[in-house]
JSON list of C-alpha atoms in Angstrom, two decimals:
[
{"chain": "A", "resi": 27, "resn": "UNK", "atom": "CA", "xyz": [86.59, 56.36, 96.58]},
{"chain": "A", "resi": 28, "resn": "UNK", "atom": "CA", "xyz": [86.56, 56.55, 99.72]},
{"chain": "A", "resi": 29, "resn": "UNK", "atom": "CA", "xyz": [83.87, 59.29, 102.00]},
{"chain": "A", "resi": 30, "resn": "UNK", "atom": "CA", "xyz": [85.38, 62.22, 102.41]},
{"chain": "A", "resi": 31, "resn": "UNK", "atom": "CA", "xyz": [86.30, 63.01, 105.74]},
{"chain": "A", "resi": 32, "resn": "UNK", "atom": "CA", "xyz": [83.62, 65.56, 107.66]},
{"chain": "A", "resi": 33, "resn": "UNK", "atom": "CA", "xyz": [84.88, 68.42, 108.81]},
{"chain": "A", "resi": 34, "resn": "UNK", "atom": "CA", "xyz": [83.44, 69.95, 111.86]},
{"chain": "A", "resi": 35, "resn": "UNK", "atom": "CA", "xyz": [82.18, 72.84, 109.56]},
{"chain": "A", "resi": 36, "resn": "UNK", "atom": "CA", "xyz": [80.71, 69.96, 107.71]},
{"chain": "A", "resi": 37, "resn": "UNK", "atom": "CA", "xyz": [78.71, 68.53, 110.45]},
{"chain": "A", "resi": 38, "resn": "UNK", "atom": "CA", "xyz": [77.44, 72.11, 111.90]},
{"chain": "A", "resi": 39, "resn": "UNK", "atom": "CA", "xyz": [76.18, 72.91, 108.65]},
{"chain": "A", "resi": 40, "resn": "UNK", "atom": "CA", "xyz": [74.47, 69.20, 108.80]},
{"chain": "A", "resi": 41, "resn": "UNK", "atom": "CA", "xyz": [73.21, 69.69, 112.90]},
{"chain": "A", "resi": 42, "resn": "UNK", "atom": "CA", "xyz": [71.60, 73.16, 111.56]},
{"chain": "A", "resi": 43, "resn": "UNK", "atom": "CA", "xyz": [69.84, 71.76, 108.93]},
{"chain": "A", "resi": 44, "resn": "UNK", "atom": "CA", "xyz": [68.01, 68.91, 111.02]},
{"chain": "A", "resi": 45, "resn": "UNK", "atom": "CA", "xyz": [67.49, 71.08, 113.42]},
{"chain": "A", "resi": 46, "resn": "UNK", "atom": "CA", "xyz": [65.73, 73.72, 111.35]},
{"chain": "A", "resi": 47, "resn": "UNK", "atom": "CA", "xyz": [63.75, 71.21, 109.36]},
{"chain": "A", "resi": 48, "resn": "UNK", "atom": "CA", "xyz": [62.51, 69.39, 112.91]},
{"chain": "A", "resi": 49, "resn": "UNK", "atom": "CA", "xyz": [61.79, 73.21, 114.00]},
{"chain": "A", "resi": 50, "resn": "UNK", "atom": "CA", "xyz": [58.95, 73.59, 110.95]},
{"chain": "A", "resi": 51, "resn": "UNK", "atom": "CA", "xyz": [57.63, 70.47, 111.03]},
{"chain": "A", "resi": 52, "resn": "UNK", "atom": "CA", "xyz": [53.85, 69.91, 112.34]},
{"chain": "A", "resi": 53, "resn": "UNK", "atom": "CA", "xyz": [54.01, 69.36, 115.74]},
{"chain": "A", "resi": 54, "resn": "UNK", "atom": "CA", "xyz": [50.88, 67.25, 117.56]},
{"chain": "A", "resi": 55, "resn": "UNK", "atom": "CA", "xyz": [50.48, 67.15, 121.48]},
{"chain": "A", "resi": 56, "resn": "UNK", "atom": "CA", "xyz": [50.44, 63.19, 122.68]},
{"chain": "A", "resi": 57, "resn": "UNK", "atom": "CA", "xyz": [49.54, 64.38, 126.72]},
{"chain": "A", "resi": 58, "resn": "UNK", "atom": "CA", "xyz": [50.03, 60.78, 127.57]},
{"chain": "A", "resi": 59, "resn": "UNK", "atom": "CA", "xyz": [52.99, 60.36, 126.05]},
{"chain": "A", "resi": 60, "resn": "UNK", "atom": "CA", "xyz": [55.83, 62.02, 128.64]},
{"chain": "A", "resi": 61, "resn": "UNK", "atom": "CA", "xyz": [59.14, 61.52, 129.10]},
{"chain": "A", "resi": 62, "resn": "UNK", "atom": "CA", "xyz": [60.15, 61.26, 132.88]},
{"chain": "A", "resi": 63, "resn": "UNK", "atom": "CA", "xyz": [64.23, 61.45, 133.75]},
{"chain": "A", "resi": 64, "resn": "UNK", "atom": "CA", "xyz": [65.53, 58.15, 134.85]},
{"chain": "A", "resi": 65, "resn": "UNK", "atom": "CA", "xyz": [67.53, 59.02, 138.05]},
{"chain": "A", "resi": 66, "resn": "UNK", "atom": "CA", "xyz": [69.12, 56.02, 137.12]},
{"chain": "A", "resi": 67, "resn": "UNK", "atom": "CA", "xyz": [71.29, 57.27, 133.74]},
{"chain": "A", "resi": 68, "resn": "UNK", "atom": "CA", "xyz": [73.77, 59.86, 134.45]},
{"chain": "A", "resi": 69, "resn": "UNK", "atom": "CA", "xyz": [73.15, 63.11, 132.03]},
{"chain": "A", "resi": 70, "resn": "UNK", "atom": "CA", "xyz": [75.74, 63.53, 129.73]},
{"chain": "A", "resi": 71, "resn": "UNK", "atom": "CA", "xyz": [78.14, 65.32, 129.88]},
{"chain": "A", "resi": 72, "resn": "UNK", "atom": "CA", "xyz": [77.92, 68.94, 127.55]},
{"chain": "A", "resi": 73, "resn": "UNK", "atom": "CA", "xyz": [80.73, 68.76, 124.41]},
{"chain": "A", "resi": 74, "resn": "UNK", "atom": "CA", "xyz": [83.28, 70.93, 124.51]},
{"chain": "A", "resi": 75, "resn": "UNK", "atom": "CA", "xyz": [82.69, 73.35, 121.91]},
{"chain": "A", "resi": 76, "resn": "UNK", "atom": "CA", "xyz": [85.28, 73.25, 118.74]},
{"chain": "A", "resi": 77, "resn": "UNK", "atom": "CA", "xyz": [86.81, 75.54, 117.25]},
{"chain": "A", "resi": 78, "resn": "UNK", "atom": "CA", "xyz": [86.47, 76.36, 113.11]},
{"chain": "A", "resi": 79, "resn": "UNK", "atom": "CA", "xyz": [87.78, 73.45, 110.88]},
{"chain": "A", "resi": 80, "resn": "UNK", "atom": "CA", "xyz": [92.03, 73.55, 110.03]},
{"chain": "A", "resi": 81, "resn": "UNK", "atom": "CA", "xyz": [93.52, 74.33, 106.78]},
{"chain": "A", "resi": 82, "resn": "UNK", "atom": "CA", "xyz": [97.03, 73.27, 106.64]},
{"chain": "A", "resi": 83, "resn": "UNK", "atom": "CA", "xyz": [98.50, 75.55, 103.43]},
{"chain": "A", "resi": 84, "resn": "UNK", "atom": "CA", "xyz": [101.66, 73.72, 102.11]},
{"chain": "A", "resi": 85, "resn": "UNK", "atom": "CA", "xyz": [103.45, 75.97, 99.92]},
{"chain": "A", "resi": 86, "resn": "UNK", "atom": "CA", "xyz": [107.36, 76.70, 99.10]},
{"chain": "A", "resi": 87, "resn": "UNK", "atom": "CA", "xyz": [107.98, 79.56, 101.38]},
{"chain": "A", "resi": 88, "resn": "UNK", "atom": "CA", "xyz": [111.99, 78.95, 100.94]},
{"chain": "A", "resi": 89, "resn": "UNK", "atom": "CA", "xyz": [114.28, 78.04, 98.50]},
{"chain": "A", "resi": 90, "resn": "UNK", "atom": "CA", "xyz": [114.10, 78.78, 94.33]},
{"chain": "A", "resi": 91, "resn": "UNK", "atom": "CA", "xyz": [110.07, 78.87, 94.43]},
{"chain": "A", "resi": 92, "resn": "UNK", "atom": "CA", "xyz": [109.84, 81.18, 97.28]},
{"chain": "A", "resi": 93, "resn": "UNK", "atom": "CA", "xyz": [108.39, 84.63, 95.69]},
{"chain": "A", "resi": 94, "resn": "UNK", "atom": "CA", "xyz": [105.70, 82.20, 94.10]},
{"chain": "A", "resi": 95, "resn": "UNK", "atom": "CA", "xyz": [104.94, 80.81, 97.31]},
{"chain": "A", "resi": 96, "resn": "UNK", "atom": "CA", "xyz": [104.87, 84.40, 99.35]},
{"chain": "A", "resi": 97, "resn": "UNK", "atom": "CA", "xyz": [102.67, 85.49, 97.04]},
{"chain": "A", "resi": 98, "resn": "UNK", "atom": "CA", "xyz": [99.84, 82.78, 96.92]},
{"chain": "A", "resi": 99, "resn": "UNK", "atom": "CA", "xyz": [100.49, 83.21, 101.09]},
{"chain": "A", "resi": 100, "resn": "UNK", "atom": "CA", "xyz": [99.21, 86.58, 100.45]},
{"chain": "A", "resi": 101, "resn": "UNK", "atom": "CA", "xyz": [96.65, 85.62, 98.63]},
{"chain": "A", "resi": 102, "resn": "UNK", "atom": "CA", "xyz": [95.05, 83.35, 101.02]},
{"chain": "A", "resi": 103, "resn": "UNK", "atom": "CA", "xyz": [95.80, 85.84, 104.26]},
{"chain": "A", "resi": 104, "resn": "UNK", "atom": "CA", "xyz": [93.54, 87.82, 102.38]},
{"chain": "A", "resi": 105, "resn": "UNK", "atom": "CA", "xyz": [91.15, 84.98, 101.31]},
{"chain": "A", "resi": 106, "resn": "UNK", "atom": "CA", "xyz": [90.89, 84.50, 105.27]},
{"chain": "A", "resi": 107, "resn": "UNK", "atom": "CA", "xyz": [90.16, 88.26, 106.05]},
{"chain": "A", "resi": 108, "resn": "UNK", "atom": "CA", "xyz": [87.89, 88.36, 103.62]},
{"chain": "A", "resi": 109, "resn": "UNK", "atom": "CA", "xyz": [85.78, 85.00, 104.66]},
{"chain": "A", "resi": 110, "resn": "UNK", "atom": "CA", "xyz": [86.18, 85.63, 108.69]},
{"chain": "A", "resi": 111, "resn": "UNK", "atom": "CA", "xyz": [89.00, 84.43, 110.71]},
{"chain": "A", "resi": 112, "resn": "UNK", "atom": "CA", "xyz": [86.02, 82.51, 112.84]},
{"chain": "A", "resi": 113, "resn": "UNK", "atom": "CA", "xyz": [85.32, 80.39, 109.37]},
{"chain": "A", "resi": 114, "resn": "UNK", "atom": "CA", "xyz": [88.88, 78.63, 109.21]},
{"chain": "A", "resi": 115, "resn": "UNK", "atom": "CA", "xyz": [91.91, 78.12, 110.58]},
{"chain": "A", "resi": 116, "resn": "UNK", "atom": "CA", "xyz": [94.98, 78.78, 108.26]},
{"chain": "A", "resi": 117, "resn": "UNK", "atom": "CA", "xyz": [98.18, 77.20, 109.41]},
{"chain": "A", "resi": 118, "resn": "UNK", "atom": "CA", "xyz": [101.39, 77.62, 106.72]},
{"chain": "A", "resi": 119, "resn": "UNK", "atom": "CA", "xyz": [103.68, 75.16, 106.54]},
{"chain": "A", "resi": 120, "resn": "UNK", "atom": "CA", "xyz": [106.80, 75.28, 104.62]},
{"chain": "A", "resi": 121, "resn": "UNK", "atom": "CA", "xyz": [107.83, 72.60, 101.94]},
{"chain": "A", "resi": 122, "resn": "UNK", "atom": "CA", "xyz": [110.60, 74.14, 100.19]},
{"chain": "A", "resi": 123, "resn": "UNK", "atom": "CA", "xyz": [110.71, 73.19, 96.78]},
{"chain": "A", "resi": 124, "resn": "UNK", "atom": "CA", "xyz": [112.14, 69.31, 97.13]},
{"chain": "A", "resi": 125, "resn": "UNK", "atom": "CA", "xyz": [109.01, 66.40, 97.50]},
{"chain": "A", "resi": 126, "resn": "UNK", "atom": "CA", "xyz": [111.47, 65.55, 100.95]},
{"chain": "A", "resi": 127, "resn": "UNK", "atom": "CA", "xyz": [110.03, 69.01, 102.52]},
{"chain": "A", "resi": 128, "resn": "UNK", "atom": "CA", "xyz": [106.82, 68.27, 101.00]},
{"chain": "A", "resi": 129, "resn": "UNK", "atom": "CA", "xyz": [106.42, 65.17, 102.57]},
{"chain": "A", "resi": 130, "resn": "UNK", "atom": "CA", "xyz": [107.78, 66.90, 106.20]},
{"chain": "A", "resi": 131, "resn": "UNK", "atom": "CA", "xyz": [105.42, 69.61, 106.08]},
{"chain": "A", "resi": 132, "resn": "UNK", "atom": "CA", "xyz": [102.40, 66.92, 105.19]},
{"chain": "A", "resi": 133, "resn": "UNK", "atom": "CA", "xyz": [103.24, 64.93, 108.38]},
{"chain": "A", "resi": 134, "resn": "UNK", "atom": "CA", "xyz": [103.81, 68.29, 110.61]},
{"chain": "A", "resi": 135, "resn": "UNK", "atom": "CA", "xyz": [100.12, 69.02, 108.61]},
{"chain": "A", "resi": 136, "resn": "UNK", "atom": "CA", "xyz": [98.70, 66.02, 109.83]},
{"chain": "A", "resi": 137, "resn": "UNK", "atom": "CA", "xyz": [100.01, 66.05, 113.56]},
{"chain": "A", "resi": 138, "resn": "UNK", "atom": "CA", "xyz": [98.29, 69.54, 114.11]},
{"chain": "A", "resi": 139, "resn": "UNK", "atom": "CA", "xyz": [94.60, 67.47, 113.37]},
{"chain": "A", "resi": 140, "resn": "UNK", "atom": "CA", "xyz": [94.20, 69.36, 109.53]},
{"chain": "A", "resi": 141, "resn": "UNK", "atom": "CA", "xyz": [91.11, 68.62, 108.72]},
{"chain": "A", "resi": 142, "resn": "UNK", "atom": "CA", "xyz": [92.60, 69.75, 104.70]},
{"chain": "A", "resi": 143, "resn": "UNK", "atom": "CA", "xyz": [95.32, 69.71, 103.03]},
{"chain": "A", "resi": 144, "resn": "UNK", "atom": "CA", "xyz": [95.34, 73.09, 100.46]},
{"chain": "A", "resi": 145, "resn": "UNK", "atom": "CA", "xyz": [99.28, 72.48, 98.59]},
{"chain": "A", "resi": 146, "resn": "UNK", "atom": "CA", "xyz": [101.47, 71.84, 97.47]},
{"chain": "A", "resi": 147, "resn": "UNK", "atom": "CA", "xyz": [102.40, 73.62, 94.55]},
{"chain": "A", "resi": 148, "resn": "UNK", "atom": "CA", "xyz": [104.48, 71.25, 92.41]},
{"chain": "A", "resi": 149, "resn": "UNK", "atom": "CA", "xyz": [103.50, 68.18, 91.05]},
{"chain": "A", "resi": 150, "resn": "UNK", "atom": "CA", "xyz": [106.18, 65.88, 92.48]},
{"chain": "A", "resi": 151, "resn": "UNK", "atom": "CA", "xyz": [105.22, 66.82, 95.54]},
{"chain": "A", "resi": 152, "resn": "UNK", "atom": "CA", "xyz": [101.71, 66.34, 95.94]},
{"chain": "A", "resi": 153, "resn": "UNK", "atom": "CA", "xyz": [102.31, 62.76, 94.59]},
{"chain": "A", "resi": 154, "resn": "UNK", "atom": "CA", "xyz": [104.80, 62.33, 97.98]},
{"chain": "A", "resi": 155, "resn": "UNK", "atom": "CA", "xyz": [102.30, 63.47, 100.57]},
{"chain": "A", "resi": 156, "resn": "UNK", "atom": "CA", "xyz": [99.32, 61.39, 99.31]},
{"chain": "A", "resi": 157, "resn": "UNK", "atom": "CA", "xyz": [100.65, 58.56, 100.61]},
{"chain": "A", "resi": 158, "resn": "UNK", "atom": "CA", "xyz": [100.76, 60.48, 103.98]},
{"chain": "A", "resi": 159, "resn": "UNK", "atom": "CA", "xyz": [97.64, 62.36, 103.48]},
{"chain": "A", "resi": 160, "resn": "UNK", "atom": "CA", "xyz": [95.20, 58.89, 103.10]},
{"chain": "A", "resi": 161, "resn": "UNK", "atom": "CA", "xyz": [96.70, 57.49, 106.21]},
{"chain": "A", "resi": 162, "resn": "UNK", "atom": "CA", "xyz": [95.38, 60.42, 108.07]},
{"chain": "A", "resi": 163, "resn": "UNK", "atom": "CA", "xyz": [92.20, 60.26, 106.17]},
{"chain": "A", "resi": 164, "resn": "UNK", "atom": "CA", "xyz": [92.86, 63.94, 105.40]},
{"chain": "A", "resi": 165, "resn": "UNK", "atom": "CA", "xyz": [91.63, 65.23, 102.03]},
{"chain": "A", "resi": 166, "resn": "UNK", "atom": "CA", "xyz": [94.38, 67.05, 99.72]},
{"chain": "A", "resi": 167, "resn": "UNK", "atom": "CA", "xyz": [93.67, 70.24, 97.49]},
{"chain": "A", "resi": 168, "resn": "UNK", "atom": "CA", "xyz": [96.56, 70.25, 95.98]},
{"chain": "A", "resi": 169, "resn": "UNK", "atom": "CA", "xyz": [98.22, 73.29, 93.37]},
{"chain": "A", "resi": 170, "resn": "UNK", "atom": "CA", "xyz": [99.82, 72.16, 90.83]},
{"chain": "A", "resi": 171, "resn": "UNK", "atom": "CA", "xyz": [98.67, 72.46, 87.30]},
{"chain": "A", "resi": 172, "resn": "UNK", "atom": "CA", "xyz": [99.28, 68.57, 86.54]},
{"chain": "A", "resi": 173, "resn": "UNK", "atom": "CA", "xyz": [96.07, 66.96, 86.35]},
{"chain": "A", "resi": 174, "resn": "UNK", "atom": "CA", "xyz": [97.80, 63.34, 86.36]},
{"chain": "A", "resi": 175, "resn": "UNK", "atom": "CA", "xyz": [98.25, 63.90, 90.56]},
{"chain": "A", "resi": 176, "resn": "UNK", "atom": "CA", "xyz": [94.78, 63.56, 90.97]},
{"chain": "A", "resi": 177, "resn": "UNK", "atom": "CA", "xyz": [93.60, 60.46, 92.73]},
{"chain": "A", "resi": 178, "resn": "UNK", "atom": "CA", "xyz": [90.63, 59.72, 95.37]},
{"chain": "A", "resi": 179, "resn": "UNK", "atom": "CA", "xyz": [90.67, 62.01, 97.75]},
{"chain": "A", "resi": 180, "resn": "UNK", "atom": "CA", "xyz": [93.86, 64.69, 96.07]},
{"chain": "A", "resi": 181, "resn": "UNK", "atom": "CA", "xyz": [92.22, 66.97, 93.84]},
{"chain": "A", "resi": 182, "resn": "UNK", "atom": "CA", "xyz": [94.41, 69.38, 91.23]},
{"chain": "A", "resi": 183, "resn": "UNK", "atom": "CA", "xyz": [93.37, 73.11, 91.40]},
{"chain": "A", "resi": 184, "resn": "UNK", "atom": "CA", "xyz": [95.78, 75.05, 89.21]},
{"chain": "A", "resi": 185, "resn": "UNK", "atom": "CA", "xyz": [94.93, 76.17, 86.17]},
{"chain": "A", "resi": 186, "resn": "UNK", "atom": "CA", "xyz": [96.18, 72.96, 83.04]},
{"chain": "A", "resi": 187, "resn": "UNK", "atom": "CA", "xyz": [97.78, 73.98, 81.08]},
{"chain": "A", "resi": 188, "resn": "UNK", "atom": "CA", "xyz": [95.76, 72.44, 77.91]},
{"chain": "A", "resi": 189, "resn": "UNK", "atom": "CA", "xyz": [92.92, 74.46, 79.04]},
{"chain": "A", "resi": 190, "resn": "UNK", "atom": "CA", "xyz": [95.11, 77.58, 78.56]},
{"chain": "A", "resi": 191, "resn": "UNK", "atom": "CA", "xyz": [96.37, 76.77, 75.72]},
{"chain": "A", "resi": 192, "resn": "UNK", "atom": "CA", "xyz": [92.74, 75.48, 74.11]},
{"chain": "A", "resi": 193, "resn": "UNK", "atom": "CA", "xyz": [91.59, 78.67, 74.58]},
{"chain": "A", "resi": 194, "resn": "UNK", "atom": "CA", "xyz": [94.65, 80.80, 73.37]},
{"chain": "A", "resi": 195, "resn": "UNK", "atom": "CA", "xyz": [94.66, 79.20, 69.76]},
{"chain": "A", "resi": 196, "resn": "UNK", "atom": "CA", "xyz": [91.17, 78.89, 69.82]},
{"chain": "A", "resi": 197, "resn": "UNK", "atom": "CA", "xyz": [90.49, 83.22, 70.31]},
{"chain": "A", "resi": 198, "resn": "UNK", "atom": "CA", "xyz": [93.32, 83.40, 67.65]},
{"chain": "A", "resi": 199, "resn": "UNK", "atom": "CA", "xyz": [91.39, 81.62, 64.94]},
{"chain": "A", "resi": 200, "resn": "UNK", "atom": "CA", "xyz": [88.38, 82.92, 65.32]},
{"chain": "A", "resi": 201, "resn": "UNK", "atom": "CA", "xyz": [90.06, 86.48, 65.18]},
{"chain": "A", "resi": 202, "resn": "UNK", "atom": "CA", "xyz": [91.20, 85.76, 61.43]},
{"chain": "A", "resi": 203, "resn": "UNK", "atom": "CA", "xyz": [94.98, 84.73, 62.52]},
{"chain": "A", "resi": 204, "resn": "UNK", "atom": "CA", "xyz": [95.96, 81.54, 60.31]},
{"chain": "A", "resi": 205, "resn": "UNK", "atom": "CA", "xyz": [99.44, 80.52, 61.44]},
{"chain": "A", "resi": 206, "resn": "UNK", "atom": "CA", "xyz": [101.08, 80.14, 65.07]},
{"chain": "A", "resi": 207, "resn": "UNK", "atom": "CA", "xyz": [104.10, 79.10, 67.02]},
{"chain": "A", "resi": 208, "resn": "UNK", "atom": "CA", "xyz": [104.88, 77.56, 69.91]},
{"chain": "A", "resi": 209, "resn": "UNK", "atom": "CA", "xyz": [107.50, 78.10, 72.91]},
{"chain": "A", "resi": 210, "resn": "UNK", "atom": "CA", "xyz": [107.79, 76.92, 75.90]},
{"chain": "A", "resi": 211, "resn": "UNK", "atom": "CA", "xyz": [110.42, 75.89, 78.23]},
{"chain": "A", "resi": 212, "resn": "UNK", "atom": "CA", "xyz": [111.60, 72.47, 78.29]},
{"chain": "A", "resi": 213, "resn": "UNK", "atom": "CA", "xyz": [109.94, 70.58, 80.85]},
{"chain": "A", "resi": 214, "resn": "UNK", "atom": "CA", "xyz": [106.94, 68.75, 81.90]},
{"chain": "A", "resi": 215, "resn": "UNK", "atom": "CA", "xyz": [105.00, 72.00, 81.67]},
{"chain": "A", "resi": 216, "resn": "UNK", "atom": "CA", "xyz": [106.28, 72.31, 78.60]},
{"chain": "A", "resi": 217, "resn": "UNK", "atom": "CA", "xyz": [105.88, 68.83, 77.39]},
{"chain": "A", "resi": 218, "resn": "UNK", "atom": "CA", "xyz": [102.27, 69.18, 77.92]},
{"chain": "A", "resi": 219, "resn": "UNK", "atom": "CA", "xyz": [101.32, 72.77, 76.97]},
{"chain": "A", "resi": 220, "resn": "UNK", "atom": "CA", "xyz": [103.70, 71.44, 73.64]},
{"chain": "A", "resi": 221, "resn": "UNK", "atom": "CA", "xyz": [100.75, 68.76, 72.42]},
{"chain": "A", "resi": 222, "resn": "UNK", "atom": "CA", "xyz": [98.38, 70.79, 73.55]},
{"chain": "A", "resi": 223, "resn": "UNK", "atom": "CA", "xyz": [98.69, 73.11, 71.28]},
{"chain": "A", "resi": 224, "resn": "UNK", "atom": "CA", "xyz": [99.06, 70.83, 68.25]},
{"chain": "A", "resi": 225, "resn": "UNK", "atom": "CA", "xyz": [95.67, 69.96, 69.35]},
{"chain": "A", "resi": 226, "resn": "UNK", "atom": "CA", "xyz": [94.47, 72.97, 70.11]},
{"chain": "A", "resi": 227, "resn": "UNK", "atom": "CA", "xyz": [95.84, 74.28, 66.27]},
{"chain": "A", "resi": 228, "resn": "UNK", "atom": "CA", "xyz": [94.49, 70.89, 64.60]},
{"chain": "A", "resi": 229, "resn": "UNK", "atom": "CA", "xyz": [90.93, 71.07, 64.95]},
{"chain": "A", "resi": 230, "resn": "UNK", "atom": "CA", "xyz": [90.65, 75.17, 65.08]},
{"chain": "A", "resi": 231, "resn": "UNK", "atom": "CA", "xyz": [92.27, 75.10, 61.40]},
{"chain": "A", "resi": 232, "resn": "UNK", "atom": "CA", "xyz": [95.21, 76.95, 62.53]},
{"chain": "A", "resi": 233, "resn": "UNK", "atom": "CA", "xyz": [99.15, 76.44, 61.16]},
{"chain": "A", "resi": 234, "resn": "UNK", "atom": "CA", "xyz": [101.78, 75.34, 63.44]},
{"chain": "A", "resi": 235, "resn": "UNK", "atom": "CA", "xyz": [104.87, 76.70, 61.84]},
{"chain": "A", "resi": 236, "resn": "UNK", "atom": "CA", "xyz": [107.31, 76.12, 64.48]},
{"chain": "A", "resi": 237, "resn": "UNK", "atom": "CA", "xyz": [107.42, 74.64, 68.06]},
{"chain": "A", "resi": 238, "resn": "UNK", "atom": "CA", "xyz": [111.01, 76.06, 70.15]},
{"chain": "A", "resi": 239, "resn": "UNK", "atom": "CA", "xyz": [111.41, 75.10, 73.38]},
{"chain": "A", "resi": 240, "resn": "UNK", "atom": "CA", "xyz": [114.32, 76.69, 75.85]},
{"chain": "A", "resi": 241, "resn": "UNK", "atom": "CA", "xyz": [115.99, 75.34, 79.00]},
{"chain": "A", "resi": 242, "resn": "UNK", "atom": "CA", "xyz": [113.00, 76.89, 82.15]},
{"chain": "A", "resi": 243, "resn": "UNK", "atom": "CA", "xyz": [115.93, 78.61, 83.82]},
{"chain": "A", "resi": 244, "resn": "UNK", "atom": "CA", "xyz": [116.19, 80.35, 81.04]},
{"chain": "A", "resi": 245, "resn": "UNK", "atom": "CA", "xyz": [114.40, 83.87, 81.63]},
{"chain": "A", "resi": 246, "resn": "UNK", "atom": "CA", "xyz": [115.48, 85.63, 78.23]},
{"chain": "A", "resi": 247, "resn": "UNK", "atom": "CA", "xyz": [115.53, 82.68, 75.79]},
{"chain": "A", "resi": 248, "resn": "UNK", "atom": "CA", "xyz": [116.60, 84.65, 72.86]},
{"chain": "A", "resi": 249, "resn": "UNK", "atom": "CA", "xyz": [118.15, 82.14, 71.06]},
{"chain": "A", "resi": 250, "resn": "UNK", "atom": "CA", "xyz": [114.57, 80.12, 71.03]},
{"chain": "A", "resi": 251, "resn": "UNK", "atom": "CA", "xyz": [112.51, 83.26, 70.11]},
{"chain": "A", "resi": 252, "resn": "UNK", "atom": "CA", "xyz": [114.75, 83.73, 67.34]},
{"chain": "A", "resi": 253, "resn": "UNK", "atom": "CA", "xyz": [114.14, 80.32, 66.17]},
{"chain": "A", "resi": 254, "resn": "UNK", "atom": "CA", "xyz": [110.34, 81.05, 66.25]},
{"chain": "A", "resi": 255, "resn": "UNK", "atom": "CA", "xyz": [110.54, 83.87, 64.02]},
{"chain": "A", "resi": 256, "resn": "UNK", "atom": "CA", "xyz": [112.83, 82.17, 61.60]},
{"chain": "A", "resi": 257, "resn": "UNK", "atom": "CA", "xyz": [110.38, 79.90, 60.92]},
{"chain": "A", "resi": 258, "resn": "UNK", "atom": "CA", "xyz": [107.54, 82.33, 60.92]},
{"chain": "A", "resi": 259, "resn": "UNK", "atom": "CA", "xyz": [109.30, 84.30, 58.59]},
{"chain": "A", "resi": 260, "resn": "UNK", "atom": "CA", "xyz": [109.13, 87.38, 60.48]},
{"chain": "A", "resi": 261, "resn": "UNK", "atom": "CA", "xyz": [112.91, 87.92, 60.32]},
{"chain": "A", "resi": 262, "resn": "UNK", "atom": "CA", "xyz": [115.10, 86.33, 57.82]},
{"chain": "A", "resi": 263, "resn": "UNK", "atom": "CA", "xyz": [117.35, 83.39, 58.44]},
{"chain": "A", "resi": 264, "resn": "UNK", "atom": "CA", "xyz": [120.67, 85.73, 58.46]},
{"chain": "A", "resi": 265, "resn": "UNK", "atom": "CA", "xyz": [119.11, 87.75, 60.81]},
{"chain": "A", "resi": 266, "resn": "UNK", "atom": "CA", "xyz": [120.23, 90.72, 59.40]},
{"chain": "A", "resi": 267, "resn": "UNK", "atom": "CA", "xyz": [117.61, 92.43, 57.71]},
{"chain": "A", "resi": 268, "resn": "UNK", "atom": "CA", "xyz": [115.20, 94.49, 59.12]},
{"chain": "A", "resi": 269, "resn": "UNK", "atom": "CA", "xyz": [112.07, 92.55, 59.47]},
{"chain": "A", "resi": 270, "resn": "UNK", "atom": "CA", "xyz": [109.85, 91.49, 56.65]},
{"chain": "A", "resi": 271, "resn": "UNK", "atom": "CA", "xyz": [106.18, 91.25, 56.03]},
{"chain": "A", "resi": 272, "resn": "UNK", "atom": "CA", "xyz": [104.49, 87.59, 57.22]},
{"chain": "A", "resi": 273, "resn": "UNK", "atom": "CA", "xyz": [104.27, 85.47, 54.04]},
{"chain": "A", "resi": 274, "resn": "UNK", "atom": "CA", "xyz": [100.76, 85.17, 52.41]},
{"chain": "A", "resi": 275, "resn": "UNK", "atom": "CA", "xyz": [98.16, 82.72, 54.43]},
{"chain": "A", "resi": 276, "resn": "UNK", "atom": "CA", "xyz": [96.68, 84.79, 56.77]},
{"chain": "A", "resi": 277, "resn": "UNK", "atom": "CA", "xyz": [98.01, 86.51, 59.83]},
{"chain": "A", "resi": 278, "resn": "UNK", "atom": "CA", "xyz": [100.59, 84.91, 62.10]},
{"chain": "A", "resi": 279, "resn": "UNK", "atom": "CA", "xyz": [100.53, 85.13, 65.95]},
{"chain": "A", "resi": 280, "resn": "UNK", "atom": "CA", "xyz": [103.54, 84.85, 67.72]}
]
């Protein structure tokens, strides 16, 4: 793994620590050794003051995922307000919802002197910007929940579906739930969630009685919910009679 890029803030902290250790170390006077100025050597010029480290924030601020991107932008601004504006300079860039937009945003972030990239939100976009960030030696803190995009210099900060599903299933089993079903979108995230559900059910002793998927664009997946309800026995197969109590074998988690 290549070494991480040192930010100005990290450099300042390291120098401060070295100076503190040097100040606390016992000093022994050595009167016969004196350092006299050399008139032939020019004094070094003082370094120009450095500003706070720059963090590029790559979010979908336009397109179908604009609402999510704006929520994340608001959260980032609140966090920056709590930390203090002098601690970090936030540079927002719009990625849209496609990898091409993320690549353009990453190039703009690198050109702006970003020390780190926070984002993008989607796994495909993270994969697309990885070569750009690596070439510029800029670390990436992706907001994706797909751990497969992690690489040297690329960390995934999003909540993993495997972790979420495992905790829900384990909690259900510990509270007397004996039978469970899964309802997930028909996309990469849903596929990971369903796989995690099967594994967690087997580990926890839950009986998986049904799995139904629906198009991610469907905001009211009533058909998939109906299939799950019938698999659990909560709704009869004809869907006409009132719901009946669950069959023997434990409580039901939908």
